[in-house]
Amino acid sequence: MFRKMRRAKQALSEEECIDILINEPRGVLAVLGDDDYPYAVPLSHVYVDGKIYFHGTVKESHKRDAIEKHEKVSYCVIDKGVKSDSWWYTFKSVIVFGRMRTIKDKETKIEKLTHLGNKFFPSEEETKSEIDKLLDVTELYEITIDHMSGKIVEEK
């Protein structure tokens, strides 16, 4: 169902892919948007228990509307990379294909938002404060991964 990587020598292991998802803070979510145009949006994420989580608003938004219409998504994360002394650049990337849903269970929502907040806020107290303040206006999205691949690119 999913294509094999054309340049298999560049493939990353599943462990390397997961490491990138855990350690890199942001990626780009691609959904099927209005009038079937692709819509790609940069997001902050957290990888927990084999799934990827994002937050958003409970208000109407392009991302929210697209996910409600079509659950299949892809998500791409690129590491910081390394620039050589010359012009070339080496980086690793991961692409995830999966199904996205909104988490409605309040306890699960708080648990996963806590993981997300702790990745970005300087303290657990700040995370808790933000969740307490914004829980009712925050949507939590979950990607269940159907397929994941990663590769290393050396621009030489």
Short mmCIF file of N, CA and C in Angstrom, two decimals:
data_model
loop_
_atom_site.label_atom_id
_atom_site.label_comp_id
_atom_site.label_asym_id
_atom_site.label_seq_id
_atom_site.Cartn_x
_atom_site.Cartn_y
_atom_site.Cartn_z
N MET A 1 0.82 -1.20 0.00
CA MET A 1 0.00 0.00 0.00
C MET A 1 0.86 1.26 0.00
N PHE A 2 1.92 1.29 0.81
CA PHE A 2 2.80 2.44 0.84
C PHE A 2 4.02 2.15 -0.02
N ARG A 3 4.51 3.14 -0.69
CA ARG A 3 5.67 2.97 -1.58
C ARG A 3 6.93 2.67 -0.80
N LYS A 4 7.79 1.87 -1.41
CA LYS A 4 9.11 1.64 -0.84
C LYS A 4 10.00 2.82 -1.20
N MET A 5 10.95 3.09 -0.33
CA MET A 5 11.87 4.19 -0.58
C MET A 5 12.75 3.85 -1.78
N ARG A 6 12.82 4.78 -2.71
CA ARG A 6 13.60 4.56 -3.93
C ARG A 6 15.08 4.41 -3.63
N ARG A 7 15.60 5.21 -2.75
CA ARG A 7 17.02 5.15 -2.39
C ARG A 7 17.16 4.47 -1.03
N ALA A 8 17.05 3.16 -1.03
CA ALA A 8 17.01 2.38 0.21
C ALA A 8 18.26 2.56 1.05
N LYS A 9 19.40 2.88 0.43
CA LYS A 9 20.64 3.08 1.19
C LYS A 9 20.54 4.28 2.13
N GLN A 10 19.62 5.18 1.84
CA GLN A 10 19.47 6.38 2.66
C GLN A 10 18.45 6.19 3.80
N ALA A 11 17.82 5.02 3.86
CA ALA A 11 16.75 4.79 4.83
C ALA A 11 17.26 4.82 6.26
N LEU A 12 16.46 5.40 7.13
CA LEU A 12 16.73 5.38 8.56
C LEU A 12 15.99 4.20 9.18
N SER A 13 16.51 3.71 10.29
CA SER A 13 15.84 2.65 11.03
C SER A 13 14.61 3.23 11.73
N GLU A 14 13.73 2.35 12.17
CA GLU A 14 12.56 2.81 12.92
C GLU A 14 13.00 3.55 14.19
N GLU A 15 14.05 3.06 14.83
CA GLU A 15 14.54 3.71 16.06
C GLU A 15 15.04 5.13 15.77
N GLU A 16 15.74 5.31 14.64
CA GLU A 16 16.21 6.65 14.27
C GLU A 16 15.02 7.58 13.97
N CYS A 17 14.01 7.05 13.31
CA CYS A 17 12.82 7.84 13.01
C CYS A 17 12.14 8.29 14.31
N ILE A 18 11.97 7.37 15.24
CA ILE A 18 11.33 7.69 16.51
C ILE A 18 12.15 8.71 17.28
N ASP A 19 13.46 8.58 17.26
CA ASP A 19 14.34 9.54 17.92
C ASP A 19 14.11 10.95 17.39
N ILE A 20 13.97 11.08 16.09
CA ILE A 20 13.70 12.40 15.49
C ILE A 20 12.34 12.92 15.94
N LEU A 21 11.32 12.05 15.92
CA LEU A 21 9.99 12.48 16.35
C LEU A 21 9.98 12.91 17.82
N ILE A 22 10.75 12.23 18.64
CA ILE A 22 10.81 12.59 20.07
C ILE A 22 11.56 13.90 20.28
N ASN A 23 12.68 14.06 19.61
CA ASN A 23 13.58 15.17 19.93
C ASN A 23 13.35 16.46 19.15
N GLU A 24 12.81 16.36 17.97
CA GLU A 24 12.57 17.59 17.20
C GLU A 24 11.22 18.18 17.60
N PRO A 25 11.14 19.48 17.72
CA PRO A 25 9.93 20.09 18.25
C PRO A 25 8.81 20.34 17.22
N ARG A 26 9.16 20.44 15.96
CA ARG A 26 8.16 20.87 14.98
C ARG A 26 8.23 20.06 13.70
N GLY A 27 7.12 20.11 12.98
CA GLY A 27 7.04 19.47 11.68
C GLY A 27 5.96 20.15 10.87
N VAL A 28 5.63 19.55 9.73
CA VAL A 28 4.60 20.10 8.86
C VAL A 28 3.54 19.04 8.64
N LEU A 29 2.30 19.37 9.00
CA LEU A 29 1.15 18.49 8.82
C LEU A 29 0.52 18.80 7.48
N ALA A 30 0.26 17.75 6.70
CA ALA A 30 -0.42 17.90 5.41
C ALA A 30 -1.76 17.19 5.47
N VAL A 31 -2.79 17.93 5.08
CA VAL A 31 -4.15 17.40 5.08
C VAL A 31 -4.78 17.71 3.72
N LEU A 32 -5.93 17.11 3.48
CA LEU A 32 -6.70 17.43 2.29
C LEU A 32 -7.62 18.57 2.65
N GLY A 33 -7.33 19.76 2.13
CA GLY A 33 -8.03 20.96 2.55
C GLY A 33 -9.23 21.31 1.68
N ASP A 34 -9.60 22.58 1.72
CA ASP A 34 -10.75 23.07 0.97
C ASP A 34 -10.63 22.77 -0.51
N ASP A 35 -11.73 22.36 -1.12
CA ASP A 35 -11.80 22.03 -2.55
C ASP A 35 -10.72 21.03 -2.95
N ASP A 36 -10.36 20.14 -2.03
CA ASP A 36 -9.36 19.09 -2.25
C ASP A 36 -7.97 19.61 -2.57
N TYR A 37 -7.67 20.85 -2.18
CA TYR A 37 -6.30 21.35 -2.30
C TYR A 37 -5.51 20.85 -1.09
N PRO A 38 -4.27 20.45 -1.28
CA PRO A 38 -3.45 20.10 -0.12
C PRO A 38 -3.27 21.33 0.76
N TYR A 39 -3.27 21.10 2.05
CA TYR A 39 -3.04 22.16 3.02
C TYR A 39 -1.97 21.67 3.98
N ALA A 40 -0.86 22.36 4.02
CA ALA A 40 0.26 21.98 4.90
C ALA A 40 0.49 23.10 5.90
N VAL A 41 0.59 22.73 7.17
CA VAL A 41 0.71 23.73 8.22
C VAL A 41 1.80 23.29 9.21
N PRO A 42 2.73 24.19 9.55
CA PRO A 42 3.75 23.85 10.55
C PRO A 42 3.13 23.79 11.94
N LEU A 43 3.54 22.78 12.71
CA LEU A 43 2.99 22.56 14.05
C LEU A 43 4.07 22.10 15.02
N SER A 44 3.80 22.33 16.29
CA SER A 44 4.61 21.74 17.35
C SER A 44 3.94 20.43 17.75
N HIS A 45 4.74 19.43 18.06
CA HIS A 45 4.18 18.11 18.35
C HIS A 45 4.89 17.45 19.52
N VAL A 46 4.29 16.37 19.99
CA VAL A 46 4.94 15.47 20.94
C VAL A 46 4.63 14.05 20.49
N TYR A 47 5.63 13.19 20.62
CA TYR A 47 5.49 11.76 20.30
C TYR A 47 5.43 11.01 21.62
N VAL A 48 4.29 10.34 21.86
CA VAL A 48 4.08 9.62 23.11
C VAL A 48 3.37 8.30 22.81
N ASP A 49 3.89 7.21 23.35
CA ASP A 49 3.24 5.90 23.23
C ASP A 49 2.95 5.52 21.79
N GLY A 50 3.88 5.85 20.89
CA GLY A 50 3.74 5.45 19.49
C GLY A 50 2.79 6.30 18.67
N LYS A 51 2.35 7.43 19.21
CA LYS A 51 1.44 8.32 18.50
C LYS A 51 1.96 9.74 18.57
N ILE A 52 1.44 10.59 17.69
CA ILE A 52 1.86 11.99 17.62
C ILE A 52 0.67 12.85 18.03
N TYR A 53 0.95 13.85 18.86
CA TYR A 53 -0.12 14.73 19.36
C TYR A 53 0.20 16.19 19.04
N PHE A 54 -0.89 16.93 18.75
CA PHE A 54 -0.85 18.37 18.48
C PHE A 54 -1.99 19.02 19.23
N HIS A 55 -1.91 20.32 19.36
CA HIS A 55 -3.06 21.03 19.90
C HIS A 55 -3.55 22.03 18.85
N GLY A 56 -4.76 22.50 19.05
CA GLY A 56 -5.35 23.51 18.17
C GLY A 56 -6.52 24.15 18.89
N THR A 57 -7.25 24.94 18.17
CA THR A 57 -8.39 25.63 18.75
C THR A 57 -9.67 24.82 18.52
N VAL A 58 -10.62 24.98 19.43
CA VAL A 58 -11.92 24.33 19.24
C VAL A 58 -12.78 25.14 18.26
N LYS A 59 -12.33 26.34 17.95
CA LYS A 59 -13.05 27.17 16.98
C LYS A 59 -12.81 26.65 15.57
N GLU A 60 -13.60 27.13 14.64
CA GLU A 60 -13.44 26.73 13.25
C GLU A 60 -12.05 27.13 12.75
N SER A 61 -11.40 26.19 12.06
CA SER A 61 -10.09 26.47 11.46
C SER A 61 -9.92 25.57 10.24
N HIS A 62 -9.02 25.95 9.38
CA HIS A 62 -8.77 25.16 8.16
C HIS A 62 -8.34 23.74 8.53
N LYS A 63 -7.41 23.63 9.47
CA LYS A 63 -6.90 22.32 9.91
C LYS A 63 -8.04 21.47 10.48
N ARG A 64 -8.79 22.03 11.38
CA ARG A 64 -9.88 21.30 12.04
C ARG A 64 -10.92 20.84 11.02
N ASP A 65 -11.32 21.74 10.14
CA ASP A 65 -12.32 21.39 9.13
C ASP A 65 -11.82 20.27 8.22
N ALA A 66 -10.55 20.34 7.82
CA ALA A 66 -9.98 19.32 6.93
C ALA A 66 -9.95 17.96 7.62
N ILE A 67 -9.57 17.92 8.88
CA ILE A 67 -9.48 16.65 9.61
C ILE A 67 -10.86 16.04 9.81
N GLU A 68 -11.86 16.88 10.03
CA GLU A 68 -13.22 16.36 10.19
C GLU A 68 -13.73 15.73 8.89
N LYS A 69 -13.29 16.24 7.75
CA LYS A 69 -13.74 15.71 6.46
C LYS A 69 -12.95 14.48 6.02
N HIS A 70 -11.65 14.45 6.37
CA HIS A 70 -10.77 13.38 5.86
C HIS A 70 -9.70 13.09 6.90
N GLU A 71 -9.74 11.91 7.48
CA GLU A 71 -8.85 11.59 8.60
C GLU A 71 -7.41 11.28 8.20
N LYS A 72 -7.18 10.95 6.92
CA LYS A 72 -5.82 10.59 6.50
C LYS A 72 -4.96 11.83 6.36
N VAL A 73 -3.74 11.74 6.94
CA VAL A 73 -2.81 12.87 6.95
C VAL A 73 -1.40 12.36 6.73
N SER A 74 -0.50 13.29 6.47
CA SER A 74 0.93 12.98 6.55
C SER A 74 1.59 14.08 7.37
N TYR A 75 2.70 13.72 7.98
CA TYR A 75 3.42 14.65 8.85
C TYR A 75 4.90 14.46 8.60
N CYS A 76 5.61 15.56 8.35
CA CYS A 76 7.03 15.51 8.03
C CYS A 76 7.82 16.30 9.07
N VAL A 77 8.89 15.67 9.55
CA VAL A 77 9.78 16.30 10.52
C VAL A 77 11.20 16.23 9.98
N ILE A 78 11.92 17.34 10.06
CA ILE A 78 13.31 17.40 9.61
C ILE A 78 14.17 17.77 10.81
N ASP A 79 15.30 17.08 10.97
CA ASP A 79 16.18 17.42 12.08
C ASP A 79 16.96 18.70 11.76
N LYS A 80 17.76 19.15 12.70
CA LYS A 80 18.48 20.42 12.53
C LYS A 80 19.53 20.36 11.43
N GLY A 81 20.03 19.18 11.14
CA GLY A 81 21.00 19.05 10.07
C GLY A 81 22.38 19.57 10.44
N VAL A 82 23.30 19.31 9.54
CA VAL A 82 24.69 19.73 9.74
C VAL A 82 25.20 20.32 8.43
N LYS A 83 25.77 21.49 8.49
CA LYS A 83 26.36 22.12 7.31
C LYS A 83 27.85 21.84 7.32
N SER A 84 28.37 21.47 6.17
CA SER A 84 29.80 21.20 6.09
C SER A 84 30.57 22.50 5.90
N ASP A 85 31.87 22.38 5.78
CA ASP A 85 32.70 23.56 5.53
C ASP A 85 32.49 24.12 4.13
N SER A 86 31.99 23.28 3.25
CA SER A 86 31.72 23.76 1.89
C SER A 86 30.22 24.08 1.78
N TRP A 87 29.64 23.88 0.64
CA TRP A 87 28.26 24.30 0.42
C TRP A 87 27.22 23.27 0.83
N TRP A 88 27.59 22.01 1.02
CA TRP A 88 26.57 20.97 1.21
C TRP A 88 26.07 20.88 2.64
N TYR A 89 24.95 20.21 2.76
CA TYR A 89 24.19 20.14 3.99
C TYR A 89 23.73 18.69 4.18
N THR A 90 23.78 18.17 5.39
CA THR A 90 23.29 16.83 5.68
C THR A 90 22.16 16.94 6.69
N PHE A 91 21.04 16.27 6.40
CA PHE A 91 19.92 16.27 7.33
C PHE A 91 19.18 14.95 7.27
N LYS A 92 18.37 14.71 8.29
CA LYS A 92 17.52 13.52 8.35
C LYS A 92 16.07 13.99 8.40
N SER A 93 15.21 13.21 7.77
CA SER A 93 13.79 13.55 7.80
C SER A 93 12.96 12.29 8.02
N VAL A 94 11.77 12.50 8.55
CA VAL A 94 10.82 11.42 8.79
C VAL A 94 9.49 11.86 8.19
N ILE A 95 8.84 10.94 7.50
CA ILE A 95 7.48 11.18 7.02
C ILE A 95 6.58 10.10 7.60
N VAL A 96 5.51 10.55 8.21
CA VAL A 96 4.52 9.65 8.81
C VAL A 96 3.24 9.77 8.00
N PHE A 97 2.64 8.63 7.71
CA PHE A 97 1.30 8.59 7.13
C PHE A 97 0.40 7.97 8.21
N GLY A 98 -0.73 8.60 8.44
CA GLY A 98 -1.59 8.06 9.48
C GLY A 98 -2.99 8.62 9.43
N ARG A 99 -3.70 8.33 10.49
CA ARG A 99 -5.09 8.77 10.63
C ARG A 99 -5.18 9.65 11.86
N MET A 100 -5.80 10.79 11.68
CA MET A 100 -5.86 11.79 12.74
C MET A 100 -7.27 11.86 13.31
N ARG A 101 -7.33 12.00 14.61
CA ARG A 101 -8.62 12.15 15.27
C ARG A 101 -8.51 13.15 16.40
N THR A 102 -9.65 13.62 16.83
CA THR A 102 -9.72 14.53 17.97
C THR A 102 -9.93 13.71 19.23
N ILE A 103 -9.19 14.02 20.27
CA ILE A 103 -9.33 13.35 21.56
C ILE A 103 -10.38 14.10 22.38
N LYS A 104 -11.43 13.40 22.76
CA LYS A 104 -12.53 14.03 23.52
C LYS A 104 -12.46 13.72 25.00
N ASP A 105 -11.90 12.56 25.39
CA ASP A 105 -11.84 12.17 26.79
C ASP A 105 -10.98 13.17 27.56
N LYS A 106 -11.56 13.79 28.59
CA LYS A 106 -10.89 14.87 29.32
C LYS A 106 -9.59 14.41 29.98
N GLU A 107 -9.59 13.25 30.62
CA GLU A 107 -8.38 12.77 31.30
C GLU A 107 -7.25 12.52 30.31
N THR A 108 -7.58 11.88 29.20
CA THR A 108 -6.57 11.62 28.16
C THR A 108 -6.06 12.93 27.58
N LYS A 109 -6.97 13.85 27.36
CA LYS A 109 -6.61 15.16 26.82
C LYS A 109 -5.62 15.87 27.75
N ILE A 110 -5.91 15.88 29.02
CA ILE A 110 -5.01 16.54 29.99
C ILE A 110 -3.66 15.82 30.02
N GLU A 111 -3.68 14.49 30.02
CA GLU A 111 -2.42 13.73 30.06
C GLU A 111 -1.54 14.05 28.86
N LYS A 112 -2.10 14.02 27.66
CA LYS A 112 -1.30 14.25 26.46
C LYS A 112 -0.90 15.72 26.32
N LEU A 113 -1.78 16.64 26.71
CA LEU A 113 -1.41 18.06 26.69
C LEU A 113 -0.30 18.34 27.69
N THR A 114 -0.26 17.59 28.78
CA THR A 114 0.82 17.73 29.75
C THR A 114 2.15 17.31 29.13
N HIS A 115 2.16 16.21 28.39
CA HIS A 115 3.38 15.81 27.67
C HIS A 115 3.81 16.89 26.69
N LEU A 116 2.84 17.42 25.94
CA LEU A 116 3.13 18.46 24.96
C LEU A 116 3.67 19.71 25.64
N GLY A 117 3.00 20.15 26.69
CA GLY A 117 3.44 21.35 27.40
C GLY A 117 4.82 21.18 28.02
N ASN A 118 5.07 20.02 28.60
CA ASN A 118 6.37 19.79 29.24
C ASN A 118 7.51 19.78 28.23
N LYS A 119 7.21 19.51 26.98
CA LYS A 119 8.24 19.56 25.94
C LYS A 119 8.64 21.00 25.62
N PHE A 120 7.71 21.94 25.83
CA PHE A 120 7.95 23.32 25.38
C PHE A 120 8.04 24.35 26.51
N PHE A 121 7.30 24.17 27.57
CA PHE A 121 7.33 25.15 28.67
C PHE A 121 8.53 24.87 29.58
N PRO A 122 9.04 25.90 30.24
CA PRO A 122 10.22 25.71 31.10
C PRO A 122 9.95 24.92 32.37
N SER A 123 8.68 24.83 32.80
CA SER A 123 8.40 24.11 34.05
C SER A 123 7.05 23.40 33.96
N GLU A 124 6.92 22.36 34.77
CA GLU A 124 5.65 21.63 34.84
C GLU A 124 4.54 22.51 35.40
N GLU A 125 4.90 23.45 36.26
CA GLU A 125 3.91 24.38 36.82
C GLU A 125 3.30 25.25 35.72
N GLU A 126 4.15 25.72 34.80
CA GLU A 126 3.63 26.51 33.68
C GLU A 126 2.72 25.68 32.78
N THR A 127 3.12 24.44 32.55
CA THR A 127 2.29 23.55 31.75
C THR A 127 0.92 23.41 32.39
N LYS A 128 0.90 23.10 33.68
CA LYS A 128 -0.38 22.92 34.38
C LYS A 128 -1.22 24.19 34.34
N SER A 129 -0.58 25.32 34.54
CA SER A 129 -1.29 26.60 34.53
C SER A 129 -1.95 26.86 33.16
N GLU A 130 -1.21 26.61 32.10
CA GLU A 130 -1.75 26.82 30.74
C GLU A 130 -2.90 25.86 30.44
N ILE A 131 -2.75 24.60 30.86
CA ILE A 131 -3.82 23.63 30.63
C ILE A 131 -5.07 24.04 31.42
N ASP A 132 -4.90 24.41 32.68
CA ASP A 132 -6.04 24.83 33.50
C ASP A 132 -6.75 26.02 32.87
N LYS A 133 -5.98 26.95 32.33
CA LYS A 133 -6.54 28.18 31.76
C LYS A 133 -7.21 27.95 30.41
N LEU A 134 -6.64 27.06 29.58
CA LEU A 134 -7.07 26.96 28.18
C LEU A 134 -7.70 25.64 27.76
N LEU A 135 -7.90 24.72 28.70
CA LEU A 135 -8.39 23.39 28.34
C LEU A 135 -9.69 23.42 27.53
N ASP A 136 -10.63 24.25 27.92
CA ASP A 136 -11.93 24.26 27.26
C ASP A 136 -11.91 24.86 25.86
N VAL A 137 -10.86 25.60 25.52
CA VAL A 137 -10.78 26.19 24.18
C VAL A 137 -9.67 25.54 23.35
N THR A 138 -9.16 24.42 23.86
CA THR A 138 -8.08 23.71 23.17
C THR A 138 -8.55 22.36 22.68
N GLU A 139 -8.24 22.08 21.43
CA GLU A 139 -8.51 20.78 20.83
C GLU A 139 -7.22 19.98 20.88
N LEU A 140 -7.32 18.68 21.09
CA LEU A 140 -6.15 17.81 21.05
C LEU A 140 -6.33 16.82 19.91
N TYR A 141 -5.32 16.74 19.05
CA TYR A 141 -5.35 15.84 17.90
C TYR A 141 -4.32 14.73 18.09
N GLU A 142 -4.66 13.55 17.59
CA GLU A 142 -3.79 12.39 17.69
C GLU A 142 -3.63 11.76 16.31
N ILE A 143 -2.38 11.48 15.94
CA ILE A 143 -2.13 10.71 14.72
C ILE A 143 -1.76 9.29 15.13
N THR A 144 -2.53 8.34 14.64
CA THR A 144 -2.17 6.94 14.73
C THR A 144 -1.39 6.62 13.47
N ILE A 145 -0.18 6.12 13.65
CA ILE A 145 0.74 5.94 12.53
C ILE A 145 0.44 4.64 11.78
N ASP A 146 0.18 4.77 10.47
CA ASP A 146 -0.01 3.61 9.60
C ASP A 146 1.30 3.21 8.94
N HIS A 147 2.12 4.21 8.63
CA HIS A 147 3.40 3.96 7.95
C HIS A 147 4.36 5.10 8.28
N MET A 148 5.62 4.74 8.46
CA MET A 148 6.63 5.75 8.78
C MET A 148 7.91 5.39 8.04
N SER A 149 8.54 6.40 7.47
CA SER A 149 9.85 6.17 6.85
C SER A 149 10.71 7.40 7.11
N GLY A 150 12.00 7.16 7.07
CA GLY A 150 12.94 8.25 7.28
C GLY A 150 14.15 8.06 6.40
N LYS A 151 14.82 9.17 6.14
CA LYS A 151 16.04 9.05 5.34
C LYS A 151 17.03 10.13 5.71
N ILE A 152 18.27 9.86 5.35
CA ILE A 152 19.33 10.83 5.51
C ILE A 152 19.66 11.36 4.12
N VAL A 153 19.82 12.66 4.03
CA VAL A 153 20.14 13.30 2.76
C VAL A 153 21.47 14.04 2.93
N GLU A 154 22.39 13.74 2.05
CA GLU A 154 23.66 14.44 2.03
C GLU A 154 23.77 15.16 0.69
N GLU A 155 23.64 16.47 0.74
CA GLU A 155 23.70 17.28 -0.48
C GLU A 155 25.15 17.51 -0.83
N LYS A 156 25.68 16.68 -1.70
CA LYS A 156 27.07 16.81 -2.12
C LYS A 156 27.12 16.98 -3.61
#
